[in-house]
PDB file of C-alpha atoms in Angstrom:
ATOM      1  CA  GLU Z   1      -9.789  -0.621 -41.309  1.00 81.00           C
ATOM      2  CA  VAL Z   2     -10.044  -1.132 -37.573  1.00 83.00           C
ATOM      3  CA  GLN Z   3      -8.717   1.742 -35.526  1.00 90.00           C
ATOM      4  CA  LEU Z   4      -8.009   1.761 -31.779  1.00 93.00           C
ATOM      5  CA  VAL Z   5      -7.314   4.997 -29.922  1.00 95.00           C
ATOM      6  CA  GLU Z   6      -6.296   5.010 -26.241  1.00 96.00           C
ATOM      7  CA  SER Z   7      -6.620   7.909 -23.867  1.00 96.00           C
ATOM      8  CA  GLY Z   8      -6.623   8.579 -20.176  1.00 98.00           C
ATOM      9  CA  GLY Z   9      -3.000   8.060 -19.245  1.00 97.00           C
ATOM     10  CA  GLY Z  10      -1.093  10.469 -17.078  1.00 98.00           C
ATOM     11  CA  LEU Z  11       0.954  11.034 -13.956  1.00 98.00           C
ATOM     12  CA  VAL Z  12      -0.518   9.932 -10.650  1.00 98.00           C
ATOM     13  CA  GLN Z  13       0.802   9.324  -7.124  1.00 98.00           C
ATOM     14  CA  ALA Z  14       0.950   5.817  -5.732  1.00 98.00           C
ATOM     15  CA  GLY Z  15      -2.491   4.788  -4.399  1.00 98.00           C
ATOM     16  CA  GLY Z  16      -4.243   6.919  -6.978  1.00 98.00           C
ATOM     17  CA  SER Z  17      -6.510   5.955  -9.904  1.00 98.00           C
ATOM     18  CA  LEU Z  18      -6.737   6.420 -13.623  1.00 98.00           C
ATOM     19  CA  ARG Z  19      -9.317   5.283 -16.158  1.00 98.00           C
ATOM     20  CA  LEU Z  20      -8.015   4.369 -19.548  1.00 98.00           C
ATOM     21  CA  SER Z  21     -10.251   4.380 -22.618  1.00 98.00           C
ATOM     22  CA  CYS Z  22      -9.881   2.534 -25.894  1.00 95.00           C
ATOM     23  CA  ALA Z  23     -12.185   3.794 -28.638  1.00 94.00           C
ATOM     24  CA  ALA Z  24     -12.605   1.316 -31.434  1.00 90.00           C
ATOM     25  CA  SER Z  25     -13.904   2.110 -34.872  1.00 86.00           C
ATOM     26  CA  ARG Z  26     -15.122  -0.416 -37.436  1.00 79.00           C
ATOM     27  CA  PHE Z  27     -14.681  -3.275 -34.996  1.00 78.00           C
ATOM     28  CA  PRO Z  28     -17.320  -5.942 -34.209  1.00 76.00           C
ATOM     29  CA  PHE Z  29     -17.146  -6.067 -30.416  1.00 72.00           C
ATOM     30  CA  ASP Z  30     -19.589  -8.872 -30.197  1.00 72.00           C
ATOM     31  CA  ASN Z  31     -17.342 -11.448 -31.835  1.00 78.00           C
ATOM     32  CA  TYR Z  32     -13.839 -10.655 -30.729  1.00 85.00           C
ATOM     33  CA  ALA Z  33     -11.751 -10.008 -27.703  1.00 92.00           C
ATOM     34  CA  ILE Z  34     -10.063  -6.796 -26.647  1.00 93.00           C
ATOM     35  CA  GLY Z  35      -7.050  -6.835 -24.407  1.00 95.00           C
ATOM     36  CA  TRP Z  36      -4.962  -4.331 -22.516  1.00 97.00           C
ATOM     37  CA  PHE Z  37      -1.242  -4.698 -22.568  1.00 98.00           C
ATOM     38  CA  ARG Z  38       1.557  -2.675 -21.025  1.00 98.00           C
ATOM     39  CA  GLN Z  39       5.243  -2.266 -21.679  1.00 98.00           C
ATOM     40  CA  ALA Z  40       7.689  -0.742 -19.284  1.00 96.00           C
ATOM     41  CA  PRO Z  41      11.158   0.448 -20.391  1.00 92.00           C
ATOM     42  CA  GLY Z  42      13.482  -2.473 -20.911  1.00 94.00           C
ATOM     43  CA  LYS Z  43      10.729  -5.022 -20.406  1.00 96.00           C
ATOM     44  CA  GLU Z  44       8.575  -7.170 -22.654  1.00 95.00           C
ATOM     45  CA  ARG Z  45       5.039  -6.288 -23.420  1.00 96.00           C
ATOM     46  CA  GLU Z  46       2.730  -8.098 -20.992  1.00 96.00           C
ATOM     47  CA  GLY Z  47      -0.969  -8.723 -20.977  1.00 97.00           C
ATOM     48  CA  VAL Z  48      -2.852  -6.974 -18.187  1.00 98.00           C
ATOM     49  CA  SER Z  49      -6.524  -7.640 -18.806  1.00 98.00           C
ATOM     50  CA  CYS Z  50      -8.889  -8.903 -21.500  1.00 96.00           C
ATOM     51  CA  ILE Z  51     -12.597  -9.005 -22.169  1.00 94.00           C
ATOM     52  CA  SER Z  52     -14.231 -11.506 -24.465  1.00 91.00           C
ATOM     53  CA  GLY Z  53     -16.712  -9.902 -26.830  1.00 82.00           C
ATOM     54  CA  SER Z  54     -18.772 -13.067 -27.234  1.00 81.00           C
ATOM     55  CA  ASP Z  55     -19.611 -13.697 -23.589  1.00 85.00           C
ATOM     56  CA  GLY Z  56     -18.222 -10.704 -21.675  1.00 87.00           C
ATOM     57  CA  ARG Z  57     -15.857 -12.790 -19.579  1.00 93.00           C
ATOM     58  CA  THR Z  58     -13.010 -10.835 -18.098  1.00 96.00           C
ATOM     59  CA  TYR Z  59      -9.455 -11.850 -17.296  1.00 97.00           C
ATOM     60  CA  TYR Z  60      -6.698 -10.251 -15.293  1.00 98.00           C
ATOM     61  CA  VAL Z  61      -3.018 -10.893 -14.717  1.00 97.00           C
ATOM     62  CA  ASP Z  62      -2.360 -11.721 -11.068  1.00 97.00           C
ATOM     63  CA  SER Z  63      -0.482  -8.496 -10.399  1.00 97.00           C
ATOM     64  CA  VAL Z  64      -3.538  -6.362 -11.054  1.00 98.00           C
ATOM     65  CA  LYS Z  65      -6.375  -8.540  -9.733  1.00 98.00           C
ATOM     66  CA  GLY Z  66      -8.545  -6.664  -7.304  1.00 98.00           C
ATOM     67  CA  ARG Z  67      -7.129  -3.290  -8.486  1.00 98.00           C
ATOM     68  CA  PHE Z  68      -8.026  -3.089 -12.197  1.00 98.00           C
ATOM     69  CA  THR Z  69     -11.373  -3.530 -13.852  1.00 98.00           C
ATOM     70  CA  ILE Z  70     -12.107  -3.854 -17.591  1.00 97.00           C
ATOM     71  CA  ASP Z  71     -15.494  -3.044 -19.036  1.00 93.00           C
ATOM     72  CA  VAL Z  72     -17.145  -2.151 -22.289  1.00 91.00           C
ATOM     73  CA  ASP Z  73     -19.593   0.444 -23.476  1.00 90.00           C
ATOM     74  CA  TYR Z  74     -20.992  -1.265 -26.545  1.00 85.00           C
ATOM     75  CA  ARG Z  75     -22.991   1.787 -27.644  1.00 88.00           C
ATOM     76  CA  GLU Z  76     -19.843   3.886 -27.733  1.00 89.00           C
ATOM     77  CA  SER Z  77     -17.607   1.020 -28.942  1.00 88.00           C
ATOM     78  CA  THR Z  78     -15.214   1.842 -26.125  1.00 93.00           C
ATOM     79  CA  VAL Z  79     -13.308  -0.406 -23.718  1.00 94.00           C
ATOM     80  CA  PHE Z  80     -12.224   0.969 -20.373  1.00 97.00           C
ATOM     81  CA  LEU Z  81      -9.574  -0.033 -17.910  1.00 98.00           C
ATOM     82  CA  GLN Z  82     -10.233   1.339 -14.449  1.00 98.00           C
ATOM     83  CA  MET Z  83      -7.014   1.270 -12.486  1.00 98.00           C
ATOM     84  CA  ASN Z  84      -7.129   1.788  -8.702  1.00 98.00           C
ATOM     85  CA  SER Z  85      -4.512   1.549  -5.981  1.00 98.00           C
ATOM     86  CA  LEU Z  86      -1.832   2.227  -8.515  1.00 98.00           C
ATOM     87  CA  LYS Z  87       1.741   1.285  -7.698  1.00 98.00           C
ATOM     88  CA  PRO Z  88       5.027   2.539  -9.153  1.00 97.00           C
ATOM     89  CA  GLU Z  89       5.526  -0.843 -10.832  1.00 97.00           C
ATOM     90  CA  ASP Z  90       2.369  -0.149 -12.880  1.00 98.00           C
ATOM     91  CA  THR Z  91       4.301   2.513 -14.733  1.00 98.00           C
ATOM     92  CA  ALA Z  92       4.328   1.684 -18.444  1.00 98.00           C
ATOM     93  CA  VAL Z  93       2.878   2.490 -21.796  1.00 98.00           C
ATOM     94  CA  TYR Z  94      -0.573   0.901 -21.944  1.00 98.00           C
ATOM     95  CA  TYR Z  95      -1.931  -0.423 -25.218  1.00 98.00           C
ATOM     96  CA  CYS Z  96      -5.307  -1.843 -26.215  1.00 96.00           C
ATOM     97  CA  ALA Z  97      -5.377  -4.548 -28.803  1.00 95.00           C
ATOM     98  CA  ALA Z  98      -8.056  -6.437 -30.633  1.00 92.00           C
ATOM     99  CA  ASP Z  99      -9.005  -9.264 -32.922  1.00 80.00           C
ATOM    100  CA  PRO Z 100      -8.540 -12.745 -31.536  1.00 79.00           C
ATOM    101  CA  PRO Z 101     -11.772 -14.738 -31.149  1.00 79.00           C
ATOM    102  CA  HIS Z 102     -10.880 -15.397 -27.550  1.00 86.00           C
ATOM    103  CA  CYS Z 103      -8.820 -13.700 -24.928  1.00 93.00           C
ATOM    104  CA  SER Z 104      -5.119 -14.398 -25.064  1.00 93.00           C
ATOM    105  CA  TRP Z 105      -2.087 -13.231 -23.153  1.00 94.00           C
ATOM    106  CA  TYR Z 106       0.075 -13.574 -26.244  1.00 94.00           C
ATOM    107  CA  ALA Z 107       0.547 -10.252 -27.986  1.00 94.00           C
ATOM    108  CA  GLY Z 108       1.119 -12.015 -31.325  1.00 93.00           C
ATOM    109  CA  ASP Z 109      -2.506 -13.116 -31.395  1.00 92.00           C
ATOM    110  CA  TYR Z 110      -3.695  -9.577 -31.733  1.00 93.00           C
ATOM    111  CA  ASP Z 111      -3.836  -7.928 -35.150  1.00 91.00           C
ATOM    112  CA  TYR Z 112      -4.870  -4.411 -34.234  1.00 92.00           C
ATOM    113  CA  TRP Z 113      -3.158  -2.103 -31.760  1.00 95.00           C
ATOM    114  CA  GLY Z 114      -3.631   1.367 -30.515  1.00 96.00           C
ATOM    115  CA  GLN Z 115      -0.796   3.939 -30.267  1.00 96.00           C
ATOM    116  CA  GLY Z 116      -0.458   3.592 -26.504  1.00 97.00           C
ATOM    117  CA  THR Z 117      -0.927   5.902 -23.571  1.00 97.00           C
ATOM    118  CA  GLN Z 118       1.670   6.561 -20.919  1.00 98.00           C
ATOM    119  CA  VAL Z 119       0.889   5.812 -17.283  1.00 98.00           C
ATOM    120  CA  THR Z 120       3.380   7.031 -14.707  1.00 98.00           C
ATOM    121  CA  VAL Z 121       2.953   6.311 -11.013  1.00 98.00           C
ATOM    122  CA  SER Z 122       5.175   8.216  -8.610  1.00 97.00           C
ATOM    123  CA  SER Z 123       6.157   6.893  -5.202  1.00 94.00           C
TER     124      SER Z 123
END
């Protein structure tokens, strides 16, 4: 069974940085996409970034372009989300998700989810 475990969340001041990790076990990175989603209280879960396992292409939602970077360590089967210039509106629980053959912003396309890690950005 595929398992995804996120880590790296925490409390940071506006303008600061965090690096989230998503460790994947029993998951064929080469063939599938991994996405990062976030969900703030009272809001729907939204896609933040995605990396395609087949060609390494990366995608970002407009609100994080230029501030967040997604990358993969294939040897360690870990996906990272480097978050810089954090803003209070980035506060949310962040999830990694896996399984579609291509990147998608639709949460329903993903079969496997981690437990989430809380990111809180203070103003």
